[in-house]
């Protein structure tokens, strides 16, 4: 999208719902539906603001930095020259995405006075109280494999982030300002997602069997630690979102609990959080690796061996 003028937000954001995607699970609940339109609209602007801040930080602090390593110093595994050139292009795209996100933040501040909530630095993702996933991969792979740990996490996050954007774009009002901005972002990220799938496939085919066993286990552990949507995790996410509406703690807990009871909890192999990582691992050939596949089955992410290679 760098060849086209960036879409700028207008004064219309003062009255339209910019980003209500996080509230979708609660639709229809009596206590949630009683929340006033003005409060929902303010939430939508603040949520959009925080999303743009997250995009800007993630793209610059992690993705672009890793693309620079791929194109320059490398990751300890020989990459084709074409892969290095694409890494430069993707890094440039990501810096532009950060530029657009910062433009949006300036527009929101200009028209509404709202600024993003300051976030404490926690690496590419802090995952609440859990250690950052980058630390997980570095510890799992051991000294001397820091670059491999970083690029593995990058492949997972880029695939997850892109698919999340697809879902968010579908949930936006067609042709609204936010829909246009997210759609433009998705156009680039779709290409990036394929690149990182192929990159992980190249890495997987280039490492030793011993390292495949180590890396495969670290991937399964990553899914267990960060992607398991158990009741405590879902409840915590729901109540955190609802508190931003200014609801009482009782209302937050009631709405969250009722939503969980209504929707139910899925088995691990059905959780939406595993769909994209499992596809990435399949495309990269990871799920064809017997020891890793066995770990995925034992952990409940796959029902049986046939599912892994289907």
Short mmCIF file of C-alpha atoms in Angstrom, two decimals:
data_model
loop_
_atom_site.label_atom_id
_atom_site.label_comp_id
_atom_site.label_asym_id
_atom_site.label_seq_id
_atom_site.Cartn_x
_atom_site.Cartn_y
_atom_site.Cartn_z
CA UNK A 1 0.00 0.00 0.00
CA UNK A 2 3.04 2.30 -0.01
CA UNK A 3 2.25 3.29 -3.61
CA UNK A 4 -1.04 4.93 -2.61
CA UNK A 5 -1.85 7.91 -0.35
CA UNK A 6 -2.63 6.76 3.17
CA UNK A 7 -6.23 6.93 4.38
CA UNK A 8 -6.68 9.64 7.03
CA UNK A 9 -9.36 9.66 9.69
CA UNK A 10 -11.92 12.47 9.65
CA UNK A 11 -14.02 14.26 12.22
CA UNK A 12 -16.65 11.55 11.70
CA UNK A 13 -14.86 9.41 14.29
CA UNK A 14 -16.45 11.63 16.96
CA UNK A 15 -19.80 9.93 16.35
CA UNK A 16 -19.12 6.57 14.67
CA UNK A 17 -18.16 3.30 16.36
CA UNK A 18 -14.56 2.85 15.31
CA UNK A 19 -13.58 -0.47 16.83
CA UNK A 20 -16.13 -2.57 18.74
CA UNK A 21 -14.74 -5.96 17.73
CA UNK A 22 -13.71 -6.81 21.34
CA UNK A 23 -17.35 -6.37 22.44
CA UNK A 24 -18.89 -8.86 19.99
CA UNK A 25 -19.05 -11.79 22.44
CA UNK A 26 -21.34 -9.84 24.77
CA UNK A 27 -23.98 -8.85 22.20
CA UNK A 28 -27.46 -9.74 23.39
CA UNK A 29 -26.68 -9.85 27.11
CA UNK A 30 -29.21 -7.74 29.00
CA UNK A 31 -26.68 -5.91 31.17
CA UNK A 32 -24.39 -5.22 28.22
CA UNK A 33 -27.22 -3.97 26.02
CA UNK A 34 -28.10 -1.47 28.78
CA UNK A 35 -24.77 0.32 28.24
CA UNK A 36 -25.39 3.69 26.61
CA UNK A 37 -24.43 4.38 23.00
CA UNK A 38 -22.11 7.21 24.03
CA UNK A 39 -20.13 4.91 26.31
CA UNK A 40 -19.85 2.30 23.55
CA UNK A 41 -18.69 4.94 21.09
CA UNK A 42 -16.03 6.24 23.47
CA UNK A 43 -14.86 2.68 24.09
CA UNK A 44 -14.60 2.12 20.33
CA UNK A 45 -12.35 5.15 19.90
CA UNK A 46 -10.13 4.20 22.84
CA UNK A 47 -9.91 0.60 21.61
CA UNK A 48 -8.92 1.80 18.13
CA UNK A 49 -6.35 4.11 19.69
CA UNK A 50 -4.75 1.30 21.67
CA UNK A 51 -4.82 -1.00 18.64
CA UNK A 52 -2.95 1.56 16.52
CA UNK A 53 -0.37 1.97 19.28
CA UNK A 54 0.08 -1.80 19.41
CA UNK A 55 0.47 -2.02 15.64
CA UNK A 56 3.04 0.76 15.60
CA UNK A 57 5.10 -0.73 18.42
CA UNK A 58 4.96 -4.31 17.12
CA UNK A 59 5.85 -3.39 13.54
CA UNK A 60 8.81 -1.20 14.48
CA UNK A 61 10.21 -2.80 17.63
CA UNK A 62 10.00 -6.42 16.55
CA UNK A 63 9.01 -7.18 12.94
CA UNK A 64 11.18 -4.58 11.22
CA UNK A 65 14.13 -5.38 13.48
CA UNK A 66 13.87 -9.07 12.62
CA UNK A 67 13.54 -8.35 8.90
CA UNK A 68 16.77 -6.37 9.13
CA UNK A 69 18.52 -9.41 10.58
CA UNK A 70 17.10 -11.67 7.89
CA UNK A 71 18.38 -9.33 5.19
CA UNK A 72 21.71 -8.61 6.84
CA UNK A 73 23.50 -10.54 9.56
CA UNK A 74 21.29 -13.55 9.07
CA UNK A 75 19.95 -16.15 11.51
CA UNK A 76 22.67 -18.77 11.30
CA UNK A 77 20.94 -20.56 8.43
CA UNK A 78 21.75 -19.79 4.81
CA UNK A 79 18.92 -17.94 3.08
CA UNK A 80 18.45 -17.44 -0.67
CA UNK A 81 19.24 -13.92 -1.91
CA UNK A 82 15.61 -13.57 -2.98
CA UNK A 83 14.45 -14.24 0.59
CA UNK A 84 16.77 -11.52 1.85
CA UNK A 85 15.39 -9.01 -0.66
CA UNK A 86 11.82 -9.83 0.30
CA UNK A 87 12.74 -9.34 3.96
CA UNK A 88 13.87 -5.80 3.08
CA UNK A 89 10.57 -5.16 1.27
CA UNK A 90 8.54 -6.48 4.20
CA UNK A 91 10.51 -4.40 6.68
CA UNK A 92 9.77 -1.34 4.55
CA UNK A 93 6.07 -2.25 4.45
CA UNK A 94 6.00 -2.61 8.21
CA UNK A 95 7.61 0.77 8.79
CA UNK A 96 4.95 2.26 6.55
CA UNK A 97 2.23 0.50 8.57
CA UNK A 98 3.69 2.07 11.69
CA UNK A 99 3.67 5.45 9.94
CA UNK A 100 -0.02 5.07 9.05
CA UNK A 101 -0.84 3.94 12.60
CA UNK A 102 0.88 7.03 13.98
CA UNK A 103 -1.08 9.21 11.55
CA UNK A 104 -4.29 7.63 12.88
CA UNK A 105 -3.21 8.27 16.46
CA UNK A 106 -2.60 11.93 15.60
CA UNK A 107 -6.03 12.17 13.93
CA UNK A 108 -7.78 10.61 16.94
CA UNK A 109 -6.03 13.00 19.31
CA UNK A 110 -6.88 15.94 17.06
CA UNK A 111 -10.59 15.18 16.79
CA UNK A 112 -11.33 13.59 20.17
CA UNK A 113 -8.44 14.39 22.52
CA UNK A 114 -8.08 10.68 23.26
CA UNK A 115 -4.58 9.20 23.49
CA UNK A 116 -3.59 5.54 23.90
CA UNK A 117 -3.14 3.99 27.31
CA UNK A 118 0.57 3.79 28.08
CA UNK A 119 1.84 0.22 27.98
CA UNK A 120 4.80 -1.07 29.95
CA UNK A 121 7.49 -2.51 27.73
CA UNK A 122 7.15 -6.27 27.62
CA UNK A 123 8.76 -7.39 24.39
CA UNK A 124 6.79 -8.33 21.29
CA UNK A 125 3.93 -9.57 23.49
CA UNK A 126 3.75 -9.59 27.28
CA UNK A 127 0.85 -12.07 27.65
CA UNK A 128 -0.14 -10.58 30.99
CA UNK A 129 1.75 -12.14 33.91
CA UNK A 130 3.42 -14.86 31.86
CA UNK A 131 6.97 -14.45 30.65
CA UNK A 132 7.24 -12.98 27.14
CA UNK A 133 7.17 -15.71 24.47
CA UNK A 134 10.53 -14.63 23.12
CA UNK A 135 12.07 -15.62 26.44
CA UNK A 136 10.29 -18.96 26.16
CA UNK A 137 11.83 -19.76 22.78
CA UNK A 138 15.29 -18.52 23.78
CA UNK A 139 15.31 -20.66 26.91
CA UNK A 140 13.95 -23.69 25.03
CA UNK A 141 16.49 -23.51 22.19
CA UNK A 142 19.45 -22.67 24.38
CA UNK A 143 22.50 -20.38 24.03
CA UNK A 144 23.66 -19.64 20.51
CA UNK A 145 20.21 -20.03 19.01
CA UNK A 146 18.80 -16.60 19.85
CA UNK A 147 18.27 -15.67 16.19
CA UNK A 148 16.38 -18.91 15.55
CA UNK A 149 14.20 -18.23 18.58
CA UNK A 150 13.40 -14.73 17.34
CA UNK A 151 12.51 -15.75 13.79
CA UNK A 152 10.38 -18.69 15.00
CA UNK A 153 8.31 -16.37 17.16
CA UNK A 154 8.13 -13.89 14.26
CA UNK A 155 6.65 -16.57 11.97
CA UNK A 156 3.99 -17.45 14.55
CA UNK A 157 3.06 -13.87 15.38
CA UNK A 158 2.91 -12.69 11.77
CA UNK A 159 0.58 -15.54 10.82
CA UNK A 160 -1.65 -14.99 13.86
CA UNK A 161 -1.71 -11.21 13.45
CA UNK A 162 -2.67 -11.40 9.78
CA UNK A 163 -5.53 -13.82 10.37
CA UNK A 164 -6.78 -11.68 13.26
CA UNK A 165 -6.81 -8.68 10.92
CA UNK A 166 -8.89 -10.66 8.43
CA UNK A 167 -11.41 -11.39 11.17
CA UNK A 168 -11.47 -7.81 12.38
CA UNK A 169 -11.93 -6.48 8.84
CA UNK A 170 -14.94 -8.76 8.33
CA UNK A 171 -16.47 -7.44 11.55
CA UNK A 172 -16.18 -3.76 10.60
CA UNK A 173 -18.96 -1.76 8.97
CA UNK A 174 -18.25 -1.93 5.20
CA UNK A 175 -16.58 1.20 3.78
CA UNK A 176 -16.27 2.79 7.22
CA UNK A 177 -13.00 4.57 7.96
CA UNK A 178 -11.69 1.73 10.12
CA UNK A 179 -12.75 -0.88 7.57
CA UNK A 180 -10.78 0.90 4.86
CA UNK A 181 -7.63 1.27 6.97
CA UNK A 182 -7.65 -2.34 8.17
CA UNK A 183 -8.41 -3.64 4.67
CA UNK A 184 -5.41 -1.75 3.30
CA UNK A 185 -3.22 -3.23 6.02
CA UNK A 186 -4.48 -6.75 5.30
CA UNK A 187 -3.55 -6.42 1.62
CA UNK A 188 0.12 -6.22 2.62
CA UNK A 189 -0.02 -8.67 5.51
CA UNK A 190 -1.50 -11.42 3.36
CA UNK A 191 1.70 -11.48 1.32
CA UNK A 192 3.83 -11.32 4.44
CA UNK A 193 2.04 -14.31 5.97
CA UNK A 194 2.93 -16.52 2.99
CA UNK A 195 6.57 -15.39 3.14
CA UNK A 196 6.91 -16.37 6.79
CA UNK A 197 5.25 -19.74 6.14
CA UNK A 198 7.86 -20.43 3.47
CA UNK A 199 10.62 -19.09 5.68
CA UNK A 200 9.74 -21.48 8.50
CA UNK A 201 9.57 -24.34 5.98
CA UNK A 202 13.08 -23.46 4.77
CA UNK A 203 14.38 -23.27 8.33
CA UNK A 204 12.77 -26.58 9.29
CA UNK A 205 14.32 -28.38 6.33
CA UNK A 206 17.75 -26.87 7.04
CA UNK A 207 18.23 -27.81 10.71
CA UNK A 208 19.40 -31.10 12.19
CA UNK A 209 17.02 -33.77 13.47
CA UNK A 210 18.14 -33.02 17.01
CA UNK A 211 17.24 -29.36 16.59
CA UNK A 212 13.91 -30.31 14.96
CA UNK A 213 13.00 -32.23 18.09
CA UNK A 214 13.99 -29.29 20.29
CA UNK A 215 12.29 -26.66 18.13
CA UNK A 216 9.19 -28.81 17.67
CA UNK A 217 8.79 -29.26 21.41
CA UNK A 218 9.24 -25.52 21.97
CA UNK A 219 6.41 -24.86 19.48
CA UNK A 220 4.06 -27.27 21.25
CA UNK A 221 4.96 -25.74 24.61
CA UNK A 222 4.35 -22.28 23.13
CA UNK A 223 0.83 -23.37 22.16
CA UNK A 224 0.23 -24.84 25.62
CA UNK A 225 1.44 -21.76 27.49
CA UNK A 226 0.10 -18.93 25.34
CA UNK A 227 -2.76 -20.25 23.21
CA UNK A 228 -4.82 -22.35 25.64
CA UNK A 229 -8.18 -20.64 26.11
CA UNK A 230 -9.23 -22.12 29.43
CA UNK A 231 -11.94 -20.63 31.62
CA UNK A 232 -9.54 -18.52 33.65
CA UNK A 233 -7.93 -17.01 30.55
CA UNK A 234 -11.24 -16.26 28.82
CA UNK A 235 -12.77 -14.87 32.02
CA UNK A 236 -9.79 -12.59 32.55
CA UNK A 237 -9.92 -11.28 28.98
CA UNK A 238 -13.66 -10.65 29.09
CA UNK A 239 -13.67 -8.84 32.44
CA UNK A 240 -10.69 -6.70 31.40
CA UNK A 241 -12.59 -5.57 28.30
CA UNK A 242 -15.83 -4.94 30.18
CA UNK A 243 -14.13 -2.84 32.85
CA UNK A 244 -13.15 -0.38 30.12
CA UNK A 245 -16.86 0.39 29.71
CA UNK A 246 -16.99 1.66 33.28
CA UNK A 247 -19.25 -1.18 34.43
CA UNK A 248 -19.36 -2.32 38.04
CA UNK A 249 -17.25 -5.31 38.95
CA UNK A 250 -20.42 -7.31 39.57
CA UNK A 251 -21.72 -6.54 36.08
CA UNK A 252 -18.35 -7.38 34.50
CA UNK A 253 -18.20 -10.77 36.21
CA UNK A 254 -21.86 -11.56 35.50
CA UNK A 255 -21.65 -10.69 31.80
CA UNK A 256 -18.37 -12.56 31.38
CA UNK A 257 -19.59 -15.66 33.20
CA UNK A 258 -22.89 -15.73 31.33
CA UNK A 259 -21.08 -15.35 28.00
CA UNK A 260 -18.81 -18.29 28.79
CA UNK A 261 -21.79 -20.42 29.83
CA UNK A 262 -23.65 -19.46 26.63
CA UNK A 263 -20.77 -20.13 24.26
CA UNK A 264 -19.18 -22.99 26.16
CA UNK A 265 -15.49 -23.87 26.29
CA UNK A 266 -13.93 -25.66 23.34
CA UNK A 267 -11.54 -28.58 23.38
CA UNK A 268 -7.95 -27.60 22.57
CA UNK A 269 -8.09 -28.87 18.97
CA UNK A 270 -11.18 -26.66 18.36
CA UNK A 271 -9.88 -23.45 19.93
CA UNK A 272 -9.69 -20.57 17.44
CA UNK A 273 -6.27 -19.66 18.84
CA UNK A 274 -4.70 -22.83 17.39
CA UNK A 275 -6.13 -22.63 13.85
CA UNK A 276 -3.44 -20.35 12.41
CA UNK A 277 -0.45 -21.85 14.26
CA UNK A 278 -1.54 -25.33 13.22
CA UNK A 279 -1.81 -24.22 9.59
CA UNK A 280 1.64 -22.63 9.78
CA UNK A 281 3.13 -25.82 11.22
CA UNK A 282 1.43 -27.89 8.52
CA UNK A 283 2.67 -25.73 5.64
CA UNK A 284 6.20 -25.66 7.09
CA UNK A 285 6.29 -29.45 7.34
CA UNK A 286 6.49 -29.43 11.14
CA UNK A 287 3.41 -31.65 11.54
CA UNK A 288 4.99 -34.30 9.32
CA UNK A 289 7.70 -34.69 11.95
CA UNK A 290 6.68 -37.73 14.02
CA UNK A 291 8.04 -36.61 17.43
CA UNK A 292 6.43 -33.17 17.12
CA UNK A 293 3.18 -34.62 15.82
CA UNK A 294 3.07 -37.02 18.75
CA UNK A 295 3.52 -34.11 21.17
CA UNK A 296 0.69 -32.19 19.49
CA UNK A 297 -1.61 -35.20 19.80
CA UNK A 298 -0.60 -35.87 23.42
CA UNK A 299 -1.27 -32.24 24.32
CA UNK A 300 -4.70 -32.31 22.70
CA UNK A 301 -4.04 -29.91 19.83
CA UNK A 302 -4.60 -32.72 17.31
CA UNK A 303 -7.19 -35.46 17.64
CA UNK A 304 -5.11 -38.09 15.90
CA UNK A 305 -2.27 -38.54 13.46
CA UNK A 306 -4.58 -38.33 10.45
CA UNK A 307 -5.69 -34.82 11.37
CA UNK A 308 -2.11 -33.57 11.50
CA UNK A 309 -1.34 -34.32 7.88
CA UNK A 310 -4.80 -33.88 6.36
#
